[in-house]
mmCIF file of C-alpha atoms and ligand atoms in Angstrom:
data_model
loop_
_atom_site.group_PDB
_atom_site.id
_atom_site.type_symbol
_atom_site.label_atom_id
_atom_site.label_comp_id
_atom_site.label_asym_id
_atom_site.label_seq_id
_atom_site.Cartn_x
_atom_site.Cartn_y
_atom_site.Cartn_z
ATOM 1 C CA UNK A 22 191.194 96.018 195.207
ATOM 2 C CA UNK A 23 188.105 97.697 196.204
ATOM 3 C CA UNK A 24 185.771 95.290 197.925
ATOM 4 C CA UNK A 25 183.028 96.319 200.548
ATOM 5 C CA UNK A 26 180.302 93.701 203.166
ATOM 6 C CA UNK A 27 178.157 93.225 199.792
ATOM 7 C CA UNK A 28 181.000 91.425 197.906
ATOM 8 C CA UNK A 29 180.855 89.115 201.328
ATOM 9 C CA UNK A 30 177.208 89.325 201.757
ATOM 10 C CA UNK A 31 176.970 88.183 198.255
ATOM 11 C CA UNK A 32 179.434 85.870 197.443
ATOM 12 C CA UNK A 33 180.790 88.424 194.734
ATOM 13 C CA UNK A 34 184.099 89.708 193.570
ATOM 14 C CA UNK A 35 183.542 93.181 192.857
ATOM 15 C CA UNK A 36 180.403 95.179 194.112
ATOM 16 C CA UNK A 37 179.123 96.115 190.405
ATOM 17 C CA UNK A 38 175.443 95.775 189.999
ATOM 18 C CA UNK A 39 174.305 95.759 186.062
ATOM 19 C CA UNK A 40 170.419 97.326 186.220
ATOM 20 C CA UNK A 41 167.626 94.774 185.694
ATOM 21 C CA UNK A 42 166.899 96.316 182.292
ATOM 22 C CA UNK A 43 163.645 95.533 180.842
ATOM 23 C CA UNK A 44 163.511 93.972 177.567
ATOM 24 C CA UNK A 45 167.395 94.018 177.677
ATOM 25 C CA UNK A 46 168.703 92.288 180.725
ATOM 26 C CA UNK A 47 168.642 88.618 179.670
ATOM 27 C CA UNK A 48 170.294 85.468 180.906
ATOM 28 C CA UNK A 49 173.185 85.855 178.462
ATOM 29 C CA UNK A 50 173.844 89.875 179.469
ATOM 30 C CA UNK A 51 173.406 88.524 183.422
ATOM 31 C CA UNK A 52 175.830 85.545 183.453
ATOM 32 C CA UNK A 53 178.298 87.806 181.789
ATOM 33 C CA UNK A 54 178.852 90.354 184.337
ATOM 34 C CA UNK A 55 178.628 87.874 186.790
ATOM 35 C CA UNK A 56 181.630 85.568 185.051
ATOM 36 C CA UNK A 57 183.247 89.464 185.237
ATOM 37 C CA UNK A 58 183.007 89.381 189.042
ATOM 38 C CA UNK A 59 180.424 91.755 189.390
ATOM 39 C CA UNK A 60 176.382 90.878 190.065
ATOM 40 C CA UNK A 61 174.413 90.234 186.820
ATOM 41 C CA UNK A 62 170.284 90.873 186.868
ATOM 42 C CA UNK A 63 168.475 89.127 184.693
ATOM 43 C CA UNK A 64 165.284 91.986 184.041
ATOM 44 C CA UNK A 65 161.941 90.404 184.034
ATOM 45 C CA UNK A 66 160.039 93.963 183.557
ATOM 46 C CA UNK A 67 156.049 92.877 181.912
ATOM 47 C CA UNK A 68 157.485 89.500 180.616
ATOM 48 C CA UNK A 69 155.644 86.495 181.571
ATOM 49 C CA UNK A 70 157.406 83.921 183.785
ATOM 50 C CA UNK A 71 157.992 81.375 181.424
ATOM 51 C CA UNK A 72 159.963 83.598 180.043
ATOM 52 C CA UNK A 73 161.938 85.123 183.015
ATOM 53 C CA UNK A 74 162.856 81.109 183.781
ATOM 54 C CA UNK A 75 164.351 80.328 180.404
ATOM 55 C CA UNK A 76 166.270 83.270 180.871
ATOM 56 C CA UNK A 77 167.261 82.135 184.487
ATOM 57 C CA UNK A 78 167.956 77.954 182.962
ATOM 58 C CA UNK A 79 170.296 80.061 180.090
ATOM 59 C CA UNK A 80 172.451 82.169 183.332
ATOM 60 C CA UNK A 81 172.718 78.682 185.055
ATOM 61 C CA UNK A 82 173.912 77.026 182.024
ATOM 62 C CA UNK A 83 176.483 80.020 181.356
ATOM 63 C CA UNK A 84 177.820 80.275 184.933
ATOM 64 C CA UNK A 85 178.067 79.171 188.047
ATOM 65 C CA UNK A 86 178.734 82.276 190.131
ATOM 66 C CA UNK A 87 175.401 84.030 191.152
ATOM 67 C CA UNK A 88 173.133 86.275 189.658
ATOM 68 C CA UNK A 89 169.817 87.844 190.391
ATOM 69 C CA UNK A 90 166.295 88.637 188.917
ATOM 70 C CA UNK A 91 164.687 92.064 188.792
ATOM 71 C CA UNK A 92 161.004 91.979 189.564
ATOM 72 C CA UNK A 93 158.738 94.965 187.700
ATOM 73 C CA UNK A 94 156.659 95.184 190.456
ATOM 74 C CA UNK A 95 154.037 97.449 188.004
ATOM 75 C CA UNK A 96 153.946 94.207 185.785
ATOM 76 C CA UNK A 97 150.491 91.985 185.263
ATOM 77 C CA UNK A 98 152.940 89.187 185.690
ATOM 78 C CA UNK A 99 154.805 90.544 189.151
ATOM 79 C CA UNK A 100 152.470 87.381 191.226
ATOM 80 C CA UNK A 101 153.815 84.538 188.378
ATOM 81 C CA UNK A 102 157.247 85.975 187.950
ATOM 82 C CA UNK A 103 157.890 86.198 191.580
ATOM 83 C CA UNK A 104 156.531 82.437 192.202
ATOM 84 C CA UNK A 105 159.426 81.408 189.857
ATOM 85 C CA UNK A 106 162.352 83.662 191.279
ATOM 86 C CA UNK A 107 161.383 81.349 194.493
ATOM 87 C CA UNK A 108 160.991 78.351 192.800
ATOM 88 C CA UNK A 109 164.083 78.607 191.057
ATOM 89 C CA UNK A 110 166.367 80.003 194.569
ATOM 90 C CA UNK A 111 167.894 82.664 192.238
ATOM 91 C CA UNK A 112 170.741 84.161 194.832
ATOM 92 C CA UNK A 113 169.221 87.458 194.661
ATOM 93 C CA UNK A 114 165.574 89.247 193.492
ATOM 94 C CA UNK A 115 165.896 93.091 193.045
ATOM 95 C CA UNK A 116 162.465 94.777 193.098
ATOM 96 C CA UNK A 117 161.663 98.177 191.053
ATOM 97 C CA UNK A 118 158.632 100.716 190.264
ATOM 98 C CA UNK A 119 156.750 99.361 193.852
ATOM 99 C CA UNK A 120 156.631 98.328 197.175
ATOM 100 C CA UNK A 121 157.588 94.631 197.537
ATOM 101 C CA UNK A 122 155.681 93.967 200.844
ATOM 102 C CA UNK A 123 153.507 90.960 199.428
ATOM 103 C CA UNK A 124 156.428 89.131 197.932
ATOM 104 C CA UNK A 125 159.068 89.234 201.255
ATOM 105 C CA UNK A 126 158.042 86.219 202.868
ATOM 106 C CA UNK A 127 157.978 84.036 200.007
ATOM 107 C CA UNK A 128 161.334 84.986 198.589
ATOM 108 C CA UNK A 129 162.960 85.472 202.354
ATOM 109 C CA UNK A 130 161.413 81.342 202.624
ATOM 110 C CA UNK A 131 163.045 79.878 199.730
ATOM 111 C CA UNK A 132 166.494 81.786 200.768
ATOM 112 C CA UNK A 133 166.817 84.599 198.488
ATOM 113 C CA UNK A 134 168.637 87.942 199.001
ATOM 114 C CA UNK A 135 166.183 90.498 198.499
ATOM 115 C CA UNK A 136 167.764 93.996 197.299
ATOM 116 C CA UNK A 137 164.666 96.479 196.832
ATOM 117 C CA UNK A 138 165.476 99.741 194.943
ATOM 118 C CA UNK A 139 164.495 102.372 197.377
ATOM 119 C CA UNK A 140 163.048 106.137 195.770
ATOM 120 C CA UNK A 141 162.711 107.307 199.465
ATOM 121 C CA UNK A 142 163.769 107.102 202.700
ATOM 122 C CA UNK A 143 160.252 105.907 204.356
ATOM 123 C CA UNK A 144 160.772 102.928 201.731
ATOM 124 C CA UNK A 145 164.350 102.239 202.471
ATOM 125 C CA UNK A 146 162.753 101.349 206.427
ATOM 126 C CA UNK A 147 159.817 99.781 205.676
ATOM 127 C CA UNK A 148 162.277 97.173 203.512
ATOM 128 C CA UNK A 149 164.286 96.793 206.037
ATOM 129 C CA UNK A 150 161.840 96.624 208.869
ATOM 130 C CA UNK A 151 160.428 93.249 206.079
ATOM 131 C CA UNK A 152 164.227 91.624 206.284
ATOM 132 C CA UNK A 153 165.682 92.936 203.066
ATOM 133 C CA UNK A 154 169.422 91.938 202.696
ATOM 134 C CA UNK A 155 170.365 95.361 201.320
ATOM 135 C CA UNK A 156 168.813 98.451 199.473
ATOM 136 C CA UNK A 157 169.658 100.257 195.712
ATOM 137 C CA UNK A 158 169.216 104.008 196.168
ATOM 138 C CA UNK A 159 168.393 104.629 192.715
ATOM 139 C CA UNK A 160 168.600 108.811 191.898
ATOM 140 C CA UNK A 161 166.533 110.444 188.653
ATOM 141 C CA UNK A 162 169.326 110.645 186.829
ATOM 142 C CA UNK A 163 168.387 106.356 186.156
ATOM 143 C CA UNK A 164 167.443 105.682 182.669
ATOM 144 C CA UNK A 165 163.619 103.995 183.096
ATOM 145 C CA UNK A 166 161.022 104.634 185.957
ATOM 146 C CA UNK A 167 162.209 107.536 188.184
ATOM 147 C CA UNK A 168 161.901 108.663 191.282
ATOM 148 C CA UNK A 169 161.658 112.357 192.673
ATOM 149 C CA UNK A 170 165.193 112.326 194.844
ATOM 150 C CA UNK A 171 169.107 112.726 192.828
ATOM 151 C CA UNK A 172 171.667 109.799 193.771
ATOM 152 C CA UNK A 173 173.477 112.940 195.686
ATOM 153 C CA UNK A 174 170.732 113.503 198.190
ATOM 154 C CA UNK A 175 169.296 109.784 197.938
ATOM 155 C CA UNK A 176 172.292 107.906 199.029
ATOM 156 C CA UNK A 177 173.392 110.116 202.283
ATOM 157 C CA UNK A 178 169.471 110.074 203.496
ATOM 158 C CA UNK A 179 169.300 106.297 202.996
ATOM 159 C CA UNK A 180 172.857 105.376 204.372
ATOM 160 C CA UNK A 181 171.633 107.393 207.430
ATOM 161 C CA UNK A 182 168.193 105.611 207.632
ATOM 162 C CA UNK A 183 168.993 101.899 207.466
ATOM 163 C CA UNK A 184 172.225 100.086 208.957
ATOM 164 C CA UNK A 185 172.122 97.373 205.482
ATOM 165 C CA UNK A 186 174.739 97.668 202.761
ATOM 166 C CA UNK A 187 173.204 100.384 200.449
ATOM 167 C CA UNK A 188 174.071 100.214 196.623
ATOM 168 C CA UNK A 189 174.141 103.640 194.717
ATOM 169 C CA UNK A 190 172.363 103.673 191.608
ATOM 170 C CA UNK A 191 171.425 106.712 188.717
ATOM 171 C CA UNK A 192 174.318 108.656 187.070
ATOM 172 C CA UNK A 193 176.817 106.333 187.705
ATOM 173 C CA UNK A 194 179.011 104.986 184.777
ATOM 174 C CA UNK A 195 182.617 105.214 185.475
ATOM 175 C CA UNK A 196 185.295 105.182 188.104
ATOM 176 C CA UNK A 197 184.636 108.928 189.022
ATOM 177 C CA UNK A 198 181.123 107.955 189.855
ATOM 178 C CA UNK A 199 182.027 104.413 192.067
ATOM 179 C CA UNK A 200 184.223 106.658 194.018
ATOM 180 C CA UNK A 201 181.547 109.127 194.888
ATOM 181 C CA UNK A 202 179.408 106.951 195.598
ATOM 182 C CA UNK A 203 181.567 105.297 198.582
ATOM 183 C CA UNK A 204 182.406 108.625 199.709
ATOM 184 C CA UNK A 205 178.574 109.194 199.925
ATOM 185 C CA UNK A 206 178.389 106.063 201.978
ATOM 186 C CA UNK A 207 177.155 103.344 199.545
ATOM 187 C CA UNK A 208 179.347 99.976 199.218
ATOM 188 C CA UNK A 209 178.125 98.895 196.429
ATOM 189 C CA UNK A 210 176.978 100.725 192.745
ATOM 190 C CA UNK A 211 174.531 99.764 190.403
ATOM 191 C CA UNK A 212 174.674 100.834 187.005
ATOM 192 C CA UNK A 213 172.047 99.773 183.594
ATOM 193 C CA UNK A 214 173.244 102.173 180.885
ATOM 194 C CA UNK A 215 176.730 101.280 180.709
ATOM 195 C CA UNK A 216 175.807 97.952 180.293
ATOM 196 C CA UNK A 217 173.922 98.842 177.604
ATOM 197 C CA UNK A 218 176.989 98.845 175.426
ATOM 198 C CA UNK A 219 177.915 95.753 176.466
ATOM 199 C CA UNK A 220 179.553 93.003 173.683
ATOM 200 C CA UNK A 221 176.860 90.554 175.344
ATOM 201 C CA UNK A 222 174.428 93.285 175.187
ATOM 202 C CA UNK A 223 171.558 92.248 172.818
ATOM 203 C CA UNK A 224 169.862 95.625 171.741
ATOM 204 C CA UNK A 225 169.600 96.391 168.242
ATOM 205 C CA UNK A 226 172.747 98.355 166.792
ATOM 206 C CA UNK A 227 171.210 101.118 166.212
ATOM 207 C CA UNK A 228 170.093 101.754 170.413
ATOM 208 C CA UNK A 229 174.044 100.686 170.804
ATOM 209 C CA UNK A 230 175.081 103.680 168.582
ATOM 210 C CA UNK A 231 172.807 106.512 170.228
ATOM 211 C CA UNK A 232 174.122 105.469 173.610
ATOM 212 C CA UNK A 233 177.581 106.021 172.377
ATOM 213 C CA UNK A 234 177.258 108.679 170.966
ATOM 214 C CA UNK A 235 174.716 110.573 173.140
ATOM 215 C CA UNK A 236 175.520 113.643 174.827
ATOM 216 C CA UNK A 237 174.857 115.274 178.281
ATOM 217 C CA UNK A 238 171.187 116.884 177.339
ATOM 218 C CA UNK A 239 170.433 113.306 175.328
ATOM 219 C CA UNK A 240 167.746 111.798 177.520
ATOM 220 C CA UNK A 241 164.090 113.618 178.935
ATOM 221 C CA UNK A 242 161.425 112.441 181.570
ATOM 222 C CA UNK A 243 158.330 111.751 179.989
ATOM 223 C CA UNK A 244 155.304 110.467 181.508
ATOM 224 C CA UNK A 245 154.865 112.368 184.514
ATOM 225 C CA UNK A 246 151.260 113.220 184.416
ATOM 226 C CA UNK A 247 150.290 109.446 184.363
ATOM 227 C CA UNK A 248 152.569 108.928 187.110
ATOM 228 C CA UNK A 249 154.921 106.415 186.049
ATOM 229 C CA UNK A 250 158.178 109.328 184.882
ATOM 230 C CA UNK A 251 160.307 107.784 182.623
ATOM 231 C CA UNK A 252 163.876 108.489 181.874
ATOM 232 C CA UNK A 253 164.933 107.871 177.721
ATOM 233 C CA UNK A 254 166.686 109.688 174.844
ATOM 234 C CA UNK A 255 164.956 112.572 173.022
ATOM 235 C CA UNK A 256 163.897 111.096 170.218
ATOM 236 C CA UNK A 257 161.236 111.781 167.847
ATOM 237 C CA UNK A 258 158.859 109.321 170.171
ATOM 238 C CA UNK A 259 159.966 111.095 173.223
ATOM 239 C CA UNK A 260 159.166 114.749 171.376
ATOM 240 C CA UNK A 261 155.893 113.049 169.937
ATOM 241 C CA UNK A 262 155.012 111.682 173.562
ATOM 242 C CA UNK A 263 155.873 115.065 175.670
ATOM 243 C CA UNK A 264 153.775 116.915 172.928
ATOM 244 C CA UNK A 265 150.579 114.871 173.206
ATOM 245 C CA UNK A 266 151.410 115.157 177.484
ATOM 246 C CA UNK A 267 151.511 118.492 177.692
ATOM 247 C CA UNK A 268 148.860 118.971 174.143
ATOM 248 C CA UNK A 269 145.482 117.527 176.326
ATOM 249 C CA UNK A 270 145.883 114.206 175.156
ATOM 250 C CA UNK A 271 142.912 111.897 177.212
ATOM 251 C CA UNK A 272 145.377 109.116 179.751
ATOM 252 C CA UNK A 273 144.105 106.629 178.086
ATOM 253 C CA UNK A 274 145.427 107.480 174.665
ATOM 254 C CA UNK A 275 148.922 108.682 176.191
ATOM 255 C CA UNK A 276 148.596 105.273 177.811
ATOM 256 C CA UNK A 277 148.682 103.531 174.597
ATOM 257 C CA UNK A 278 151.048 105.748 172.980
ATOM 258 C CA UNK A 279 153.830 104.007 175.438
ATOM 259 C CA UNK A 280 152.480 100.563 174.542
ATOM 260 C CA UNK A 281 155.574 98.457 172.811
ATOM 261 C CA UNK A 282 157.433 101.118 172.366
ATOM 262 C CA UNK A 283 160.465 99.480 174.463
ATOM 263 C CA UNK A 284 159.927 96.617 172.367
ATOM 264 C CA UNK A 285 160.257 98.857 169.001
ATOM 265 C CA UNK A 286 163.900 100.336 170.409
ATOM 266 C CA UNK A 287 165.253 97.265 171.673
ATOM 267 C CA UNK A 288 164.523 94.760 168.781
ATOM 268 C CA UNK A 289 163.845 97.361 166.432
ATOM 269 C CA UNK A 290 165.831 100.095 166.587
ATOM 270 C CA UNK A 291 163.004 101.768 165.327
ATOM 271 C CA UNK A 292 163.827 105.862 165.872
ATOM 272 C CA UNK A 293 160.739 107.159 165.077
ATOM 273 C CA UNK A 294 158.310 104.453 167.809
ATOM 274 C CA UNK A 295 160.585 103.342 169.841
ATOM 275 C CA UNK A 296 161.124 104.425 173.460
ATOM 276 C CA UNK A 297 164.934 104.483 173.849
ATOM 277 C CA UNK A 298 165.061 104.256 178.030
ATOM 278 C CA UNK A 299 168.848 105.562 178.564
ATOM 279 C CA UNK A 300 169.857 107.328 181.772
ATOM 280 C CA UNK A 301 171.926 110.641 182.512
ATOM 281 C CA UNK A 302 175.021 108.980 182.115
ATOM 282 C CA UNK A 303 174.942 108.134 178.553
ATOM 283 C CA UNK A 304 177.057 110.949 177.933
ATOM 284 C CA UNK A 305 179.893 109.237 179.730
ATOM 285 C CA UNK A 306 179.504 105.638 178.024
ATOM 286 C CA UNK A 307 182.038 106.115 175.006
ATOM 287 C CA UNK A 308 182.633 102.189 173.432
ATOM 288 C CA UNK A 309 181.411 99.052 173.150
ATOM 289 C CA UNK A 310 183.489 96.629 175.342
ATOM 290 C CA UNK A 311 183.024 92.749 176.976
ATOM 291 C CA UNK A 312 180.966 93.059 180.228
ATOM 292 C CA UNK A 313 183.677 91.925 182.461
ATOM 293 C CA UNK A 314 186.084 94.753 180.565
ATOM 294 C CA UNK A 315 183.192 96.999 181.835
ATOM 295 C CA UNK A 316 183.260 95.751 185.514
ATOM 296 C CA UNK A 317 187.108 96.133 185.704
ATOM 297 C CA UNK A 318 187.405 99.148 183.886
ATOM 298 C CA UNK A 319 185.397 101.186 186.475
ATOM 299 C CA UNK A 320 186.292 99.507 189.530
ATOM 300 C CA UNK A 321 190.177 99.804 188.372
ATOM 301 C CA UNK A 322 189.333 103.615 187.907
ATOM 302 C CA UNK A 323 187.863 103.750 191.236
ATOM 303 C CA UNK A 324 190.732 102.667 193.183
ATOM 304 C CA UNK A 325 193.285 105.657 192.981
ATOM 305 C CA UNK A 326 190.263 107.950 193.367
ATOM 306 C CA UNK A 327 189.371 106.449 196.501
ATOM 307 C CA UNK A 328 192.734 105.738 197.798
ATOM 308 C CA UNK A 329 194.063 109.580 196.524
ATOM 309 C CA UNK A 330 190.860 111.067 198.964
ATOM 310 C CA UNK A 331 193.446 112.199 201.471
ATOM 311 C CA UNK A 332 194.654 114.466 199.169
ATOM 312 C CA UNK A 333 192.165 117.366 200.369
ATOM 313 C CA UNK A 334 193.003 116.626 203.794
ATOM 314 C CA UNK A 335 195.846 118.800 204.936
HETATM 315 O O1 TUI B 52 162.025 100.350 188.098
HETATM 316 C C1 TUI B 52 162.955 101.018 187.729
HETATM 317 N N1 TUI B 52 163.171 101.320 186.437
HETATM 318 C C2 TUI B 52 162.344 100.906 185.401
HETATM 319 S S1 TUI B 52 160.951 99.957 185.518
HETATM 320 C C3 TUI B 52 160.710 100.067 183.889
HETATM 321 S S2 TUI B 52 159.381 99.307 183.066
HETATM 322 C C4 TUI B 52 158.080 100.391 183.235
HETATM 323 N N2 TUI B 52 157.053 100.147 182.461
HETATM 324 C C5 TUI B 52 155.975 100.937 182.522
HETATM 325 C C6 TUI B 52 155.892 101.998 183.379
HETATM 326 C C7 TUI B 52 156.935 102.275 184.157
HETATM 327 C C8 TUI B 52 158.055 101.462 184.091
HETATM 328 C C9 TUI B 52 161.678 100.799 183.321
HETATM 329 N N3 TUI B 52 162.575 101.248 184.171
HETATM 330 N N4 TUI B 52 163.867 101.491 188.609
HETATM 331 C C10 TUI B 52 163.737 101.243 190.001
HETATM 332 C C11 TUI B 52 162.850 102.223 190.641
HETATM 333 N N5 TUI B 52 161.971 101.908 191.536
HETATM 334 N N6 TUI B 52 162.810 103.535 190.432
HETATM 335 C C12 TUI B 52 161.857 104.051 191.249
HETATM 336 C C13 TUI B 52 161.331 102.985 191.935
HETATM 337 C C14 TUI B 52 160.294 102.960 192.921
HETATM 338 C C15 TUI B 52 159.217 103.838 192.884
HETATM 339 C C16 TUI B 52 158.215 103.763 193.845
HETATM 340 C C17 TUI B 52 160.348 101.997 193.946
HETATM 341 C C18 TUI B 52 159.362 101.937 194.899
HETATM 342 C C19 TUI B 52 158.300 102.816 194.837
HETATM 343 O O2 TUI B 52 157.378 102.697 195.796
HETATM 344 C C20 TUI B 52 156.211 103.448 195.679
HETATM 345 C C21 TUI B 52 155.273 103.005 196.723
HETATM 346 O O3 TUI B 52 155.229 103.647 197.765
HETATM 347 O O4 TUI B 52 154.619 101.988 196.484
#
């Protein structure tokens, strides 16, 4: 059984994260993978927070384990949104796309874990200098907003720059990549895509089916000359989008080119506007399965990995 100080930190079976997925990550996806021993998220990304606390009353009335909230921090709602993660004492906020400076007092007040994902190593001390209870090293290979660093450099440079529990996230989506994560130094993984094809998942089919069957060169970064890079699968939006980037398009044009187009994939399925965000590891997610199935499945395929790591010792 692997379990690591975040399962005791957190009050948590197995130390699974499932990503705070915009759009996708609801209170019925959340309480699911927590039920499955893991640590569900529900994602708040630019929703306002009367909807992030139905989301967080629907978790509560699911299960009684804990679960967290991810915080956009790029979202006109971050101020509202992070009023009611307080307000509500979720267990644990998760922050993304920012630095969460202004919110750490008020969450650290009403008791919450806070769990920052960290692009950098100057950002993985300032959070902990602010009291966070642990850190996601989250590597470009993420589906979503990206950082500059891979989860193979990431994770060693943050493990060595902060003494909290640090949760490897980007790339991961299987037993192989749990294991390599530990060996890198992380006790904990974090993973969004795999959940994507998640029973309790709510996407629209048709996102479900181009996750399962995408392959390794499946996803681009778009939006790097507006500064927000974005990892999703190369669709005819994603062609249209890195066109117009690269074709002189005026920012505030591109800007509105991105505008719903999560919305569009998610509810939609729409292939031709939608922005399907899906990370590297797509290529590994192969079925559609119950969340907990998912939680097992790679921590299960973890363990003789792990324990077999004397092998190449002789
Ligand atoms: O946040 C994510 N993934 C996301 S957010 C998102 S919604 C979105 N909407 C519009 C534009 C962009 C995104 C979809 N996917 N992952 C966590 C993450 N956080 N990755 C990178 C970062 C990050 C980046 C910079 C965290 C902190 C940071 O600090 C910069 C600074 O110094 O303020």
């Amino acid at each position: 059984m692997i379990q690591s100080r975040l399962c005791d930190l957190l009050g948590i079976q197995y130390p699974v994260f499932q990503g705070g997925m915009a759009w996708v990550a609801d209170g019925k996806l959340a309480a699911a993978v927590s039920e499955g021993g893991g640590l569900g998220i529900i994602g708040a990304g630019n929703a306002p927070a009367s909807y992030v606390r139905e989301q967080i009353h629907i978790a509560k009335s699911l299960t009684g384990k804990p679960f967290g909230v991810n915080i956009m921090l790029l979202s006109p709602f971050a101020d509202e949104v992070a009023q009611a993660a307080a307000e509500e004492k979720v267990a644990v906020v998760t922050t993304g796309a920012g630095n969460p400076s202004k919110y750490m007092k008020l969450w650290l007040d009403a008791g919450i874990k806070v769990i920052p994902v960290v692009p950098s190593v100057a950002m993985a001390k300032l959070v902990t200098r602010l009291g966070a209870s642990a850190v996601i090293a989250e590597g470009g290979e993420s589906g979503g907003h990206v950082g500059e660093l891979t989860t193979m450099v990431l994770v060693p440079l943050v493990c060595d720059a902060t003494d909290l529990p640090v949760i490897a996230a980007g790339g991961i989506a299987d037993g192989r990549g749990m294991a390599a994560a530990f060996l890198l130094g992380a006790c904990g993984v974090q993973m969004g895509t795999r959940f994507l094809s998640a029973q309790e998942c709510g996407i629209h089919p048709v996102y479900k089916e181009k996750i399962i069957n995408a392959g390794d060169l499946c996803t681009t970064v778009t939006g790097k000359r507006l500064g927000h890079p974005v990892r999703s699968l190369r669709t005819q939006f994603a062609r249209n989008y890195t066109k117009a980037e690269y074709g002189g398009m005026p920012d505030e044009e591109l800007e509105q080119l991105g505008v719903g187009a999560l919305r569009l994939a998610v509810q939609e399925g729409d292939l031709k506007k939608g922005c399907f965000l899906a990370g590297q590891a797509a290529a590994m997610v192969h079925e559609i399965q119950p969340a907990a199935e998912i939680v097992r499945d790679v921590v299960e395929s973890a363990e003789p990995l792990l324990k077999g790591a004397s092998q190449w010792v002789k």
